[in-house]
Short mmCIF file of C-alpha atoms in Angstrom, two decimals:
data_model
loop_
_atom_site.label_atom_id
_atom_site.label_comp_id
_atom_site.label_asym_id
_atom_site.label_seq_id
_atom_site.Cartn_x
_atom_site.Cartn_y
_atom_site.Cartn_z
CA SER U 25 -0.07 0.00 0.00
CA PRO U 26 1.30 3.44 -0.53
CA SER U 27 2.90 5.45 2.18
CA PRO U 28 0.72 7.89 3.86
CA VAL U 29 1.19 11.48 2.59
CA PRO U 30 2.39 13.81 5.57
CA VAL U 31 -0.31 16.27 6.40
CA GLN U 32 0.31 19.66 5.40
CA GLY U 33 -1.11 22.25 7.95
CA PRO U 34 -2.04 25.68 6.90
CA SER U 35 1.23 27.92 7.20
CA ALA U 36 3.80 26.87 9.46
CA PRO U 37 3.73 28.61 12.71
CA ASP U 38 5.93 31.25 13.93
CA GLU U 39 8.64 29.80 16.14
CA LYS U 40 8.36 32.61 18.72
CA GLU U 41 4.70 32.02 18.94
CA GLY U 42 2.86 29.73 21.36
CA PRO U 43 1.72 26.19 20.32
CA VAL U 44 0.21 25.53 16.97
CA PRO U 45 -3.56 26.14 17.22
CA PRO U 46 -5.78 22.91 16.05
CA THR U 47 -7.16 23.58 12.61
CA GLU U 48 -10.02 21.61 10.90
CA ALA U 49 -8.24 21.53 7.51
CA PRO U 50 -5.25 19.23 8.68
CA LEU U 51 -7.52 17.13 10.95
CA GLN U 52 -9.69 16.43 8.09
CA ARG U 53 -6.70 15.33 5.92
CA VAL U 54 -5.87 12.26 8.02
CA ASP U 55 -8.03 9.03 7.16
CA SER U 56 -6.63 6.20 8.35
CA ALA U 57 -4.06 4.83 10.88
CA PRO U 58 -0.77 4.12 9.34
CA SER U 59 0.38 0.55 9.27
CA SER U 60 3.33 -0.63 11.56
CA SER U 61 6.33 -2.49 10.32
CA SER U 62 8.79 -4.21 12.49
CA SER U 63 11.72 -3.30 9.94
CA VAL U 64 12.29 0.35 10.73
CA PRO U 65 15.26 1.83 9.16
CA GLN U 66 18.13 2.74 11.54
CA VAL U 67 19.82 6.31 11.84
CA ALA U 68 23.69 6.63 12.00
CA GLU U 69 24.70 7.31 15.30
CA ASP U 70 26.37 10.68 14.18
CA ALA U 71 23.14 11.95 13.06
CA LEU U 72 21.50 11.17 16.22
CA ASP U 73 24.48 13.19 18.09
CA LYS U 74 23.97 16.13 15.70
CA LEU U 75 20.12 15.99 16.46
CA LYS U 76 21.21 16.20 20.18
CA SER U 77 22.96 19.44 19.60
CA ILE U 78 20.29 20.80 17.31
CA VAL U 79 17.79 20.49 20.37
CA ASP U 80 20.33 21.82 22.85
CA LEU U 81 20.36 24.93 20.60
CA LEU U 82 16.72 25.16 20.07
CA LEU U 83 16.41 25.23 23.95
CA HIS U 84 18.97 28.20 23.79
CA ASN U 85 17.46 30.05 21.38
CA HIS U 86 13.73 28.86 20.73
CA GLU U 87 14.21 29.21 16.73
CA LEU U 88 12.00 26.53 15.38
CA GLY U 89 12.83 27.24 11.67
CA GLU U 90 16.39 27.07 12.37
CA ALA U 91 16.13 23.74 14.29
CA VAL U 92 13.79 22.35 11.25
CA LEU U 93 16.55 23.23 8.63
CA SER U 94 19.34 21.84 10.58
CA ILE U 95 17.42 18.39 10.77
CA LYS U 96 16.60 18.55 6.99
CA ASP U 97 20.38 18.80 6.59
CA LEU U 98 20.97 15.45 8.68
CA PRO U 99 22.37 12.81 6.52
CA ILE U 100 19.09 10.80 6.93
CA THR U 101 17.40 9.43 3.78
CA SER U 102 15.31 7.12 5.51
CA GLY U 103 14.85 6.13 9.41
CA HIS U 104 12.68 9.37 10.65
CA ALA U 105 10.83 6.87 12.89
CA GLU U 106 14.08 6.55 15.11
CA LEU U 107 14.64 10.14 14.92
CA ILE U 108 11.30 11.04 16.39
CA ASP U 109 11.78 8.08 18.92
CA ARG U 110 14.87 9.87 20.15
CA LEU U 111 13.37 13.27 20.05
CA VAL U 112 10.23 12.43 22.12
CA SER U 113 11.88 9.90 24.46
CA ASP U 114 14.99 12.41 25.45
CA SER U 115 12.17 15.04 25.99
CA PHE U 116 10.51 13.43 28.85
CA GLU U 117 13.55 14.34 30.93
CA ARG U 118 13.56 17.90 30.26
CA LYS U 119 11.34 20.56 32.23
CA ASP U 120 7.96 21.75 30.60
CA GLU U 121 9.22 24.22 28.53
CA GLY U 122 11.60 21.92 27.04
CA ARG U 123 8.93 19.22 26.22
CA ASP U 124 6.64 21.76 24.85
CA LEU U 125 9.53 23.05 22.59
CA VAL U 126 10.20 19.42 21.27
CA ARG U 127 6.62 18.77 20.53
CA ARG U 128 6.29 22.03 18.69
CA LEU U 129 9.42 20.86 16.77
CA VAL U 130 7.90 17.59 15.94
CA ILE U 131 4.63 18.80 14.86
CA ARG U 132 6.35 21.53 12.52
CA LEU U 133 8.61 18.62 10.92
CA CYS U 134 5.42 17.06 9.94
CA TYR U 135 3.97 20.18 8.69
CA ASP U 136 6.92 20.98 6.65
CA ALA U 137 7.00 17.16 5.26
CA VAL U 138 10.21 16.45 6.82
CA VAL U 139 8.47 13.38 8.63
CA SER U 140 5.46 11.59 7.36
CA SER U 141 2.69 10.62 9.56
CA GLU U 142 3.59 7.05 9.17
CA ASP U 143 7.16 7.66 10.54
CA LEU U 144 5.69 9.71 13.37
CA ALA U 145 3.43 6.90 14.37
CA LEU U 146 6.05 4.38 14.12
CA GLY U 147 8.60 6.36 16.05
CA LEU U 148 5.79 6.92 18.84
CA GLU U 149 5.25 3.04 18.85
CA ARG U 150 8.99 2.70 19.29
CA THR U 151 8.95 5.09 22.23
CA ALA U 152 6.02 3.40 23.91
CA GLU U 153 8.05 0.14 24.18
CA VAL U 154 10.68 1.58 26.58
CA LEU U 155 8.33 3.89 28.72
CA ASP U 156 8.51 1.55 31.44
CA ASP U 157 12.43 2.15 31.66
CA ILE U 158 11.88 5.88 31.44
CA ALA U 159 9.14 5.70 34.33
CA VAL U 160 12.06 4.56 36.45
CA ASP U 161 13.43 8.03 36.41
CA VAL U 162 10.32 10.04 35.21
CA PRO U 163 6.98 8.50 36.85
CA ARG U 164 4.93 10.92 35.04
CA VAL U 165 6.13 9.68 31.55
CA TYR U 166 2.74 8.27 30.75
CA ASP U 167 0.93 11.61 31.46
CA TYR U 168 3.50 13.39 29.40
CA PHE U 169 3.52 10.64 26.40
CA GLY U 170 -0.38 10.58 26.28
CA GLY U 171 -0.45 14.45 26.30
CA PHE U 172 2.31 14.71 23.29
CA PHE U 173 0.31 11.88 21.41
CA GLY U 174 -2.98 13.87 21.92
CA ARG U 175 -1.65 16.97 20.83
CA ALA U 176 -0.08 15.47 17.75
CA VAL U 177 -3.57 14.10 16.85
CA SER U 178 -5.54 17.46 17.70
CA GLU U 179 -3.27 19.26 15.57
CA GLY U 180 -3.80 16.83 12.52
CA VAL U 181 -0.54 15.12 11.82
CA LEU U 182 -1.78 11.75 13.09
CA PRO U 183 -4.97 9.92 12.95
CA PHE U 184 -6.95 9.08 16.17
CA SER U 185 -6.60 5.28 15.28
CA ALA U 186 -3.01 5.31 15.60
CA LEU U 187 -3.86 4.91 19.10
CA ASN U 188 -4.41 1.18 18.59
CA GLY U 189 -0.66 0.94 17.51
CA ILE U 190 0.58 2.73 20.70
CA VAL U 191 -1.56 0.64 23.43
CA ASP U 192 -0.74 -2.50 22.01
CA LYS U 193 2.88 -1.82 23.35
CA LEU U 194 1.73 -1.33 26.61
CA SER U 195 0.41 -3.24 29.57
CA PRO U 196 -3.40 -2.76 29.80
CA TYR U 197 -3.65 -0.68 32.98
CA LYS U 198 -0.82 1.65 32.04
CA ALA U 199 -2.30 1.76 28.42
CA ALA U 200 -5.75 2.50 29.81
CA SER U 201 -4.16 5.46 31.78
CA MET U 202 -2.22 6.88 28.75
CA ALA U 203 -5.41 6.42 26.58
CA ALA U 204 -7.67 8.47 29.04
CA LYS U 205 -4.70 11.20 29.25
CA PHE U 206 -4.42 11.07 25.29
CA ILE U 207 -8.13 11.36 24.98
CA ILE U 208 -8.45 14.54 27.35
CA ALA U 209 -5.54 16.10 25.35
CA VAL U 210 -7.36 15.87 22.25
CA GLU U 211 -10.67 17.03 23.74
CA LYS U 212 -8.80 20.19 25.43
CA HIS U 213 -7.14 21.19 21.93
CA ALA U 214 -9.48 20.04 19.35
CA GLY U 215 -12.71 20.50 21.13
CA VAL U 216 -15.15 17.77 22.49
CA THR U 217 -17.29 17.82 19.14
CA ARG U 218 -14.12 17.30 17.10
CA CYS U 219 -12.87 14.53 19.41
CA LYS U 220 -16.19 12.54 19.15
CA GLU U 221 -16.09 12.91 15.41
CA LEU U 222 -12.33 11.66 15.36
CA PHE U 223 -13.05 8.84 17.59
CA ASN U 224 -16.06 7.49 15.93
CA SER U 225 -14.29 7.68 12.64
CA SER U 226 -11.70 5.36 13.74
CA ARG U 227 -12.80 3.57 16.78
CA PRO U 228 -9.70 2.31 18.86
CA ASP U 229 -10.09 -0.83 20.71
CA LEU U 230 -10.73 0.21 24.37
CA ALA U 231 -12.55 -3.09 25.16
CA LYS U 232 -9.34 -4.82 25.97
CA TYR U 233 -9.36 -2.93 29.48
CA THR U 234 -11.39 -5.53 31.35
CA PRO U 235 -12.75 -4.88 33.84
CA VAL U 236 -12.03 -1.20 33.41
CA PRO U 237 -8.98 -0.12 35.50
CA SER U 238 -9.97 2.21 38.31
CA GLU U 239 -7.81 5.12 37.27
CA LEU U 240 -9.49 5.00 33.52
CA LEU U 241 -12.89 4.56 35.00
CA ALA U 242 -12.28 7.39 37.13
CA LEU U 243 -10.78 9.92 34.35
CA LEU U 244 -13.90 8.79 32.01
CA THR U 245 -16.35 9.48 34.46
CA LYS U 246 -14.56 12.83 35.84
CA GLU U 247 -14.21 13.90 32.25
CA ASP U 248 -17.57 12.79 30.95
CA LEU U 249 -15.84 10.50 28.22
CA THR U 250 -18.36 7.82 28.73
CA TYR U 251 -18.85 7.97 24.84
CA ILE U 252 -15.68 6.35 24.23
CA TYR U 253 -16.53 3.31 26.09
CA PRO U 254 -20.30 2.97 25.57
CA LEU U 255 -20.98 0.08 27.62
CA LEU U 256 -19.30 1.42 30.52
CA PRO U 257 -22.19 2.91 32.43
CA ILE U 258 -24.03 -0.47 32.32
CA GLU U 259 -20.93 -2.36 33.45
CA VAL U 260 -20.48 0.21 36.46
CA GLU U 261 -24.20 0.16 37.28
CA LEU U 262 -24.07 -4.04 37.14
CA ALA U 263 -21.03 -3.96 39.34
CA SER U 264 -22.41 -1.63 41.63
CA MET U 265 -25.61 -3.41 41.92
CA ALA U 266 -23.77 -6.70 42.39
CA SER U 267 -21.86 -5.03 45.43
CA ARG U 268 -24.99 -4.21 47.18
CA SER U 269 -26.24 -7.58 46.86
CA GLU U 270 -29.38 -6.32 44.80
CA PRO U 271 -32.02 -8.78 44.33
CA LEU U 272 -31.85 -10.86 41.02
CA ASP U 273 -35.38 -9.19 39.98
CA ALA U 274 -33.85 -5.79 40.28
CA ILE U 275 -30.82 -6.54 38.18
CA ASN U 276 -33.03 -8.22 35.51
CA THR U 277 -35.29 -5.25 35.24
CA TYR U 278 -32.27 -2.80 34.70
CA LEU U 279 -31.04 -5.15 31.95
CA GLU U 280 -34.73 -5.15 30.59
CA ASP U 281 -34.69 -1.48 30.47
CA GLN U 282 -31.37 -1.23 28.68
CA ARG U 283 -32.71 -3.55 25.90
CA GLY U 284 -35.80 -1.10 25.73
CA LYS U 285 -33.30 1.46 24.95
CA GLY U 286 -31.93 -0.42 22.06
CA VAL U 287 -28.81 -2.19 23.57
CA GLY U 288 -28.34 -5.58 21.86
CA GLU U 289 -28.25 -8.67 23.86
CA SER U 290 -24.51 -9.27 22.74
CA SER U 291 -23.53 -5.74 24.24
CA LEU U 292 -25.52 -6.52 27.36
CA ALA U 293 -23.60 -10.05 27.71
CA ALA U 294 -20.26 -8.39 27.21
CA ALA U 295 -21.21 -5.76 29.87
CA THR U 296 -22.44 -8.11 32.42
CA THR U 297 -19.52 -10.61 31.81
CA ARG U 298 -17.07 -7.61 32.63
CA ALA U 299 -19.12 -7.00 35.75
CA ILE U 300 -18.82 -10.65 36.82
CA LEU U 301 -15.14 -10.46 36.48
CA GLN U 302 -15.19 -7.33 38.41
CA SER U 303 -17.34 -9.04 41.17
CA CYS U 304 -15.16 -12.09 41.08
CA SER U 305 -11.99 -9.91 41.62
CA ALA U 306 -13.47 -8.74 44.95
CA GLU U 307 -12.48 -12.28 46.24
CA GLY U 308 -14.95 -13.73 48.66
CA GLU U 309 -16.81 -10.36 48.95
CA GLY U 310 -18.22 -10.46 45.49
CA GLU U 311 -19.56 -14.24 45.08
CA GLU U 312 -23.02 -13.61 45.77
CA GLY U 313 -23.23 -10.53 43.51
CA SER U 314 -21.34 -12.77 40.84
CA LYS U 315 -23.82 -15.49 41.23
CA GLN U 316 -26.70 -12.82 40.61
CA LEU U 317 -25.14 -11.46 37.55
CA ALA U 318 -24.68 -14.97 36.07
CA GLU U 319 -28.42 -15.72 36.69
CA ALA U 320 -29.22 -12.43 35.00
CA LEU U 321 -27.16 -13.21 31.90
CA GLN U 322 -28.72 -16.64 31.83
CA SER U 323 -32.10 -14.65 31.56
CA VAL U 324 -30.94 -12.32 28.84
CA SER U 325 -29.23 -15.19 26.63
CA SER U 326 -32.33 -17.26 26.90
CA SER U 327 -35.07 -14.72 26.61
CA SER U 328 -37.37 -14.43 23.66
CA GLY U 329 -35.77 -13.59 20.31
CA ALA U 330 -32.21 -13.10 21.90
CA ASP U 331 -29.28 -14.02 19.77
CA THR U 332 -27.95 -16.80 21.97
CA VAL U 333 -24.98 -17.56 20.15
CA GLY U 334 -24.02 -14.02 20.00
CA CYS U 335 -24.39 -13.88 23.72
CA LEU U 336 -22.30 -17.00 24.02
CA HIS U 337 -19.61 -15.41 21.99
CA ALA U 338 -19.58 -12.11 23.68
CA THR U 339 -19.09 -13.83 27.03
CA LEU U 340 -16.28 -15.97 26.08
CA GLU U 341 -14.55 -13.25 24.29
CA GLU U 342 -14.62 -11.08 27.47
CA LEU U 343 -13.11 -14.04 29.38
CA VAL U 344 -10.48 -14.38 26.99
CA ARG U 345 -9.81 -10.58 26.89
CA PHE U 346 -9.48 -10.75 30.71
CA ARG U 347 -7.02 -13.52 30.66
CA GLN U 348 -4.85 -11.84 28.02
CA THR U 349 -4.62 -8.44 29.83
CA THR U 350 -4.78 -9.23 33.40
CA ARG U 351 -1.98 -10.66 35.72
CA ASP U 352 -2.63 -13.46 38.14
CA SER U 353 -6.06 -13.73 36.25
CA THR U 354 -6.47 -17.79 36.75
CA GLY U 355 -8.68 -17.68 39.67
CA VAL U 356 -10.82 -14.84 38.83
CA VAL U 357 -11.59 -16.46 35.58
CA GLN U 358 -12.04 -19.88 37.21
CA ARG U 359 -14.71 -18.54 39.73
CA ALA U 360 -16.38 -16.59 36.76
CA LEU U 361 -16.72 -19.79 34.93
CA GLY U 362 -17.97 -21.61 37.67
CA HIS U 363 -20.94 -18.98 38.32
CA LEU U 364 -21.60 -19.07 34.57
CA SER U 365 -21.63 -22.92 34.34
CA ARG U 366 -23.77 -23.02 37.41
CA SER U 367 -26.43 -20.78 35.91
CA SER U 368 -26.30 -22.64 32.62
CA VAL U 369 -24.89 -19.57 30.42
CA LEU U 370 -22.01 -22.01 29.37
CA SER U 371 -20.82 -25.46 29.24
CA ARG U 372 -18.07 -27.39 28.19
CA ASP U 373 -19.60 -28.31 24.74
CA ALA U 374 -20.60 -24.87 24.30
CA ILE U 375 -16.82 -23.66 24.85
CA VAL U 376 -15.80 -26.43 22.30
CA GLN U 377 -18.41 -25.18 19.68
CA TRP U 378 -17.06 -21.67 20.28
CA GLY U 379 -13.62 -22.83 19.28
CA ARG U 380 -14.67 -24.69 16.33
CA ASP U 381 -16.75 -21.42 15.13
CA LEU U 382 -13.83 -19.21 15.35
CA PRO U 383 -12.38 -17.93 12.23
CA PRO U 384 -9.17 -19.99 10.88
CA LEU U 385 -5.95 -18.52 12.61
CA SER U 386 -8.03 -16.52 15.20
CA PRO U 387 -5.86 -15.66 18.16
CA LEU U 388 -8.73 -16.45 20.40
CA ALA U 389 -8.77 -20.04 19.45
CA ASP U 390 -5.27 -20.50 21.46
CA HIS U 391 -7.52 -19.75 24.50
CA THR U 392 -10.20 -22.69 24.15
CA ALA U 393 -8.21 -25.26 25.78
CA GLY U 394 -7.20 -22.97 28.86
CA LEU U 395 -10.78 -22.22 29.36
CA LEU U 396 -11.79 -25.91 29.32
CA ASP U 397 -8.95 -26.76 31.64
CA LEU U 398 -10.12 -24.08 34.05
CA LEU U 399 -13.93 -25.04 33.93
CA GLN U 400 -12.60 -28.84 34.61
CA ARG U 401 -10.76 -27.76 37.58
CA PHE U 402 -13.94 -25.88 38.90
CA ASN U 403 -15.89 -29.17 38.35
#
């Protein structure tokens, strides 16, 4: 496929002025996320040494235009992804003014077509891979990275969907924190309406955060970003009802109300499964609530006209996601499987059939045997 064309902004900002204001034109020019590649060209070490000198001078004289020209003259014919990685990762150890200058330099390099949107995304993905190491000396690095990435999107040099490639490099909880900061940065600089448009056009996969980490949950709720995770209010309410030991009739009534609002059975099954996992994560305290939720899920999947197969697949996919993204998840998943089995939501035969129905080479297929083993241990 052809390489993405770098986004051209309006006129490049004057280097003495503040940050580049977000504009509609460049934002509309980015249509899809660049594809990642494992074979990123390397930049010669002497060029990276010169890059450091260029940045040091920029921090002294604040001359963005001069810095861009100097970088253009570096002996680099390819491999700008490594250049971006070095610029961004080194900036995290600087003070606020230094980080902002480097951010403005990177945006200017994209506006002036020195760096493509593909190289920018690949460079940020490389940076994401070493954030844990940087965090040893810079604890707020995930905040800084999320803000940097969000500004790049709001100023039109990256598509919103590039978030998918970034979060895949991080552990789920750290990715969730970074993603929340990123989204807040886009809203702040591009506006709520534009952020929603960008999100809806690319739909990054945030469903992998199961259950929703408390930090992401707090940020989404506080900043009213629930449109990013539409099942979040349902999941949160179900988990809350379970923790309060609400009667089964009350839970069933709530789920029926959601169906009346147009929420499909598969979506309700996914949200209920995540709530069960949250409840099971509370050790002994959540057992009764988990049992109630499992029985409610059985009612949803067996109700008249329900997509029973779709509900089953949604439930099992959530269990697999939890195993993939959560440390020490075995006990939680085993307890959840026990409640779901006792409530006749799923069985050994149902799991086997689900595995057979998966598309060839589906990564979920590798987890069929694991789920069967956990279910057998429970029984």
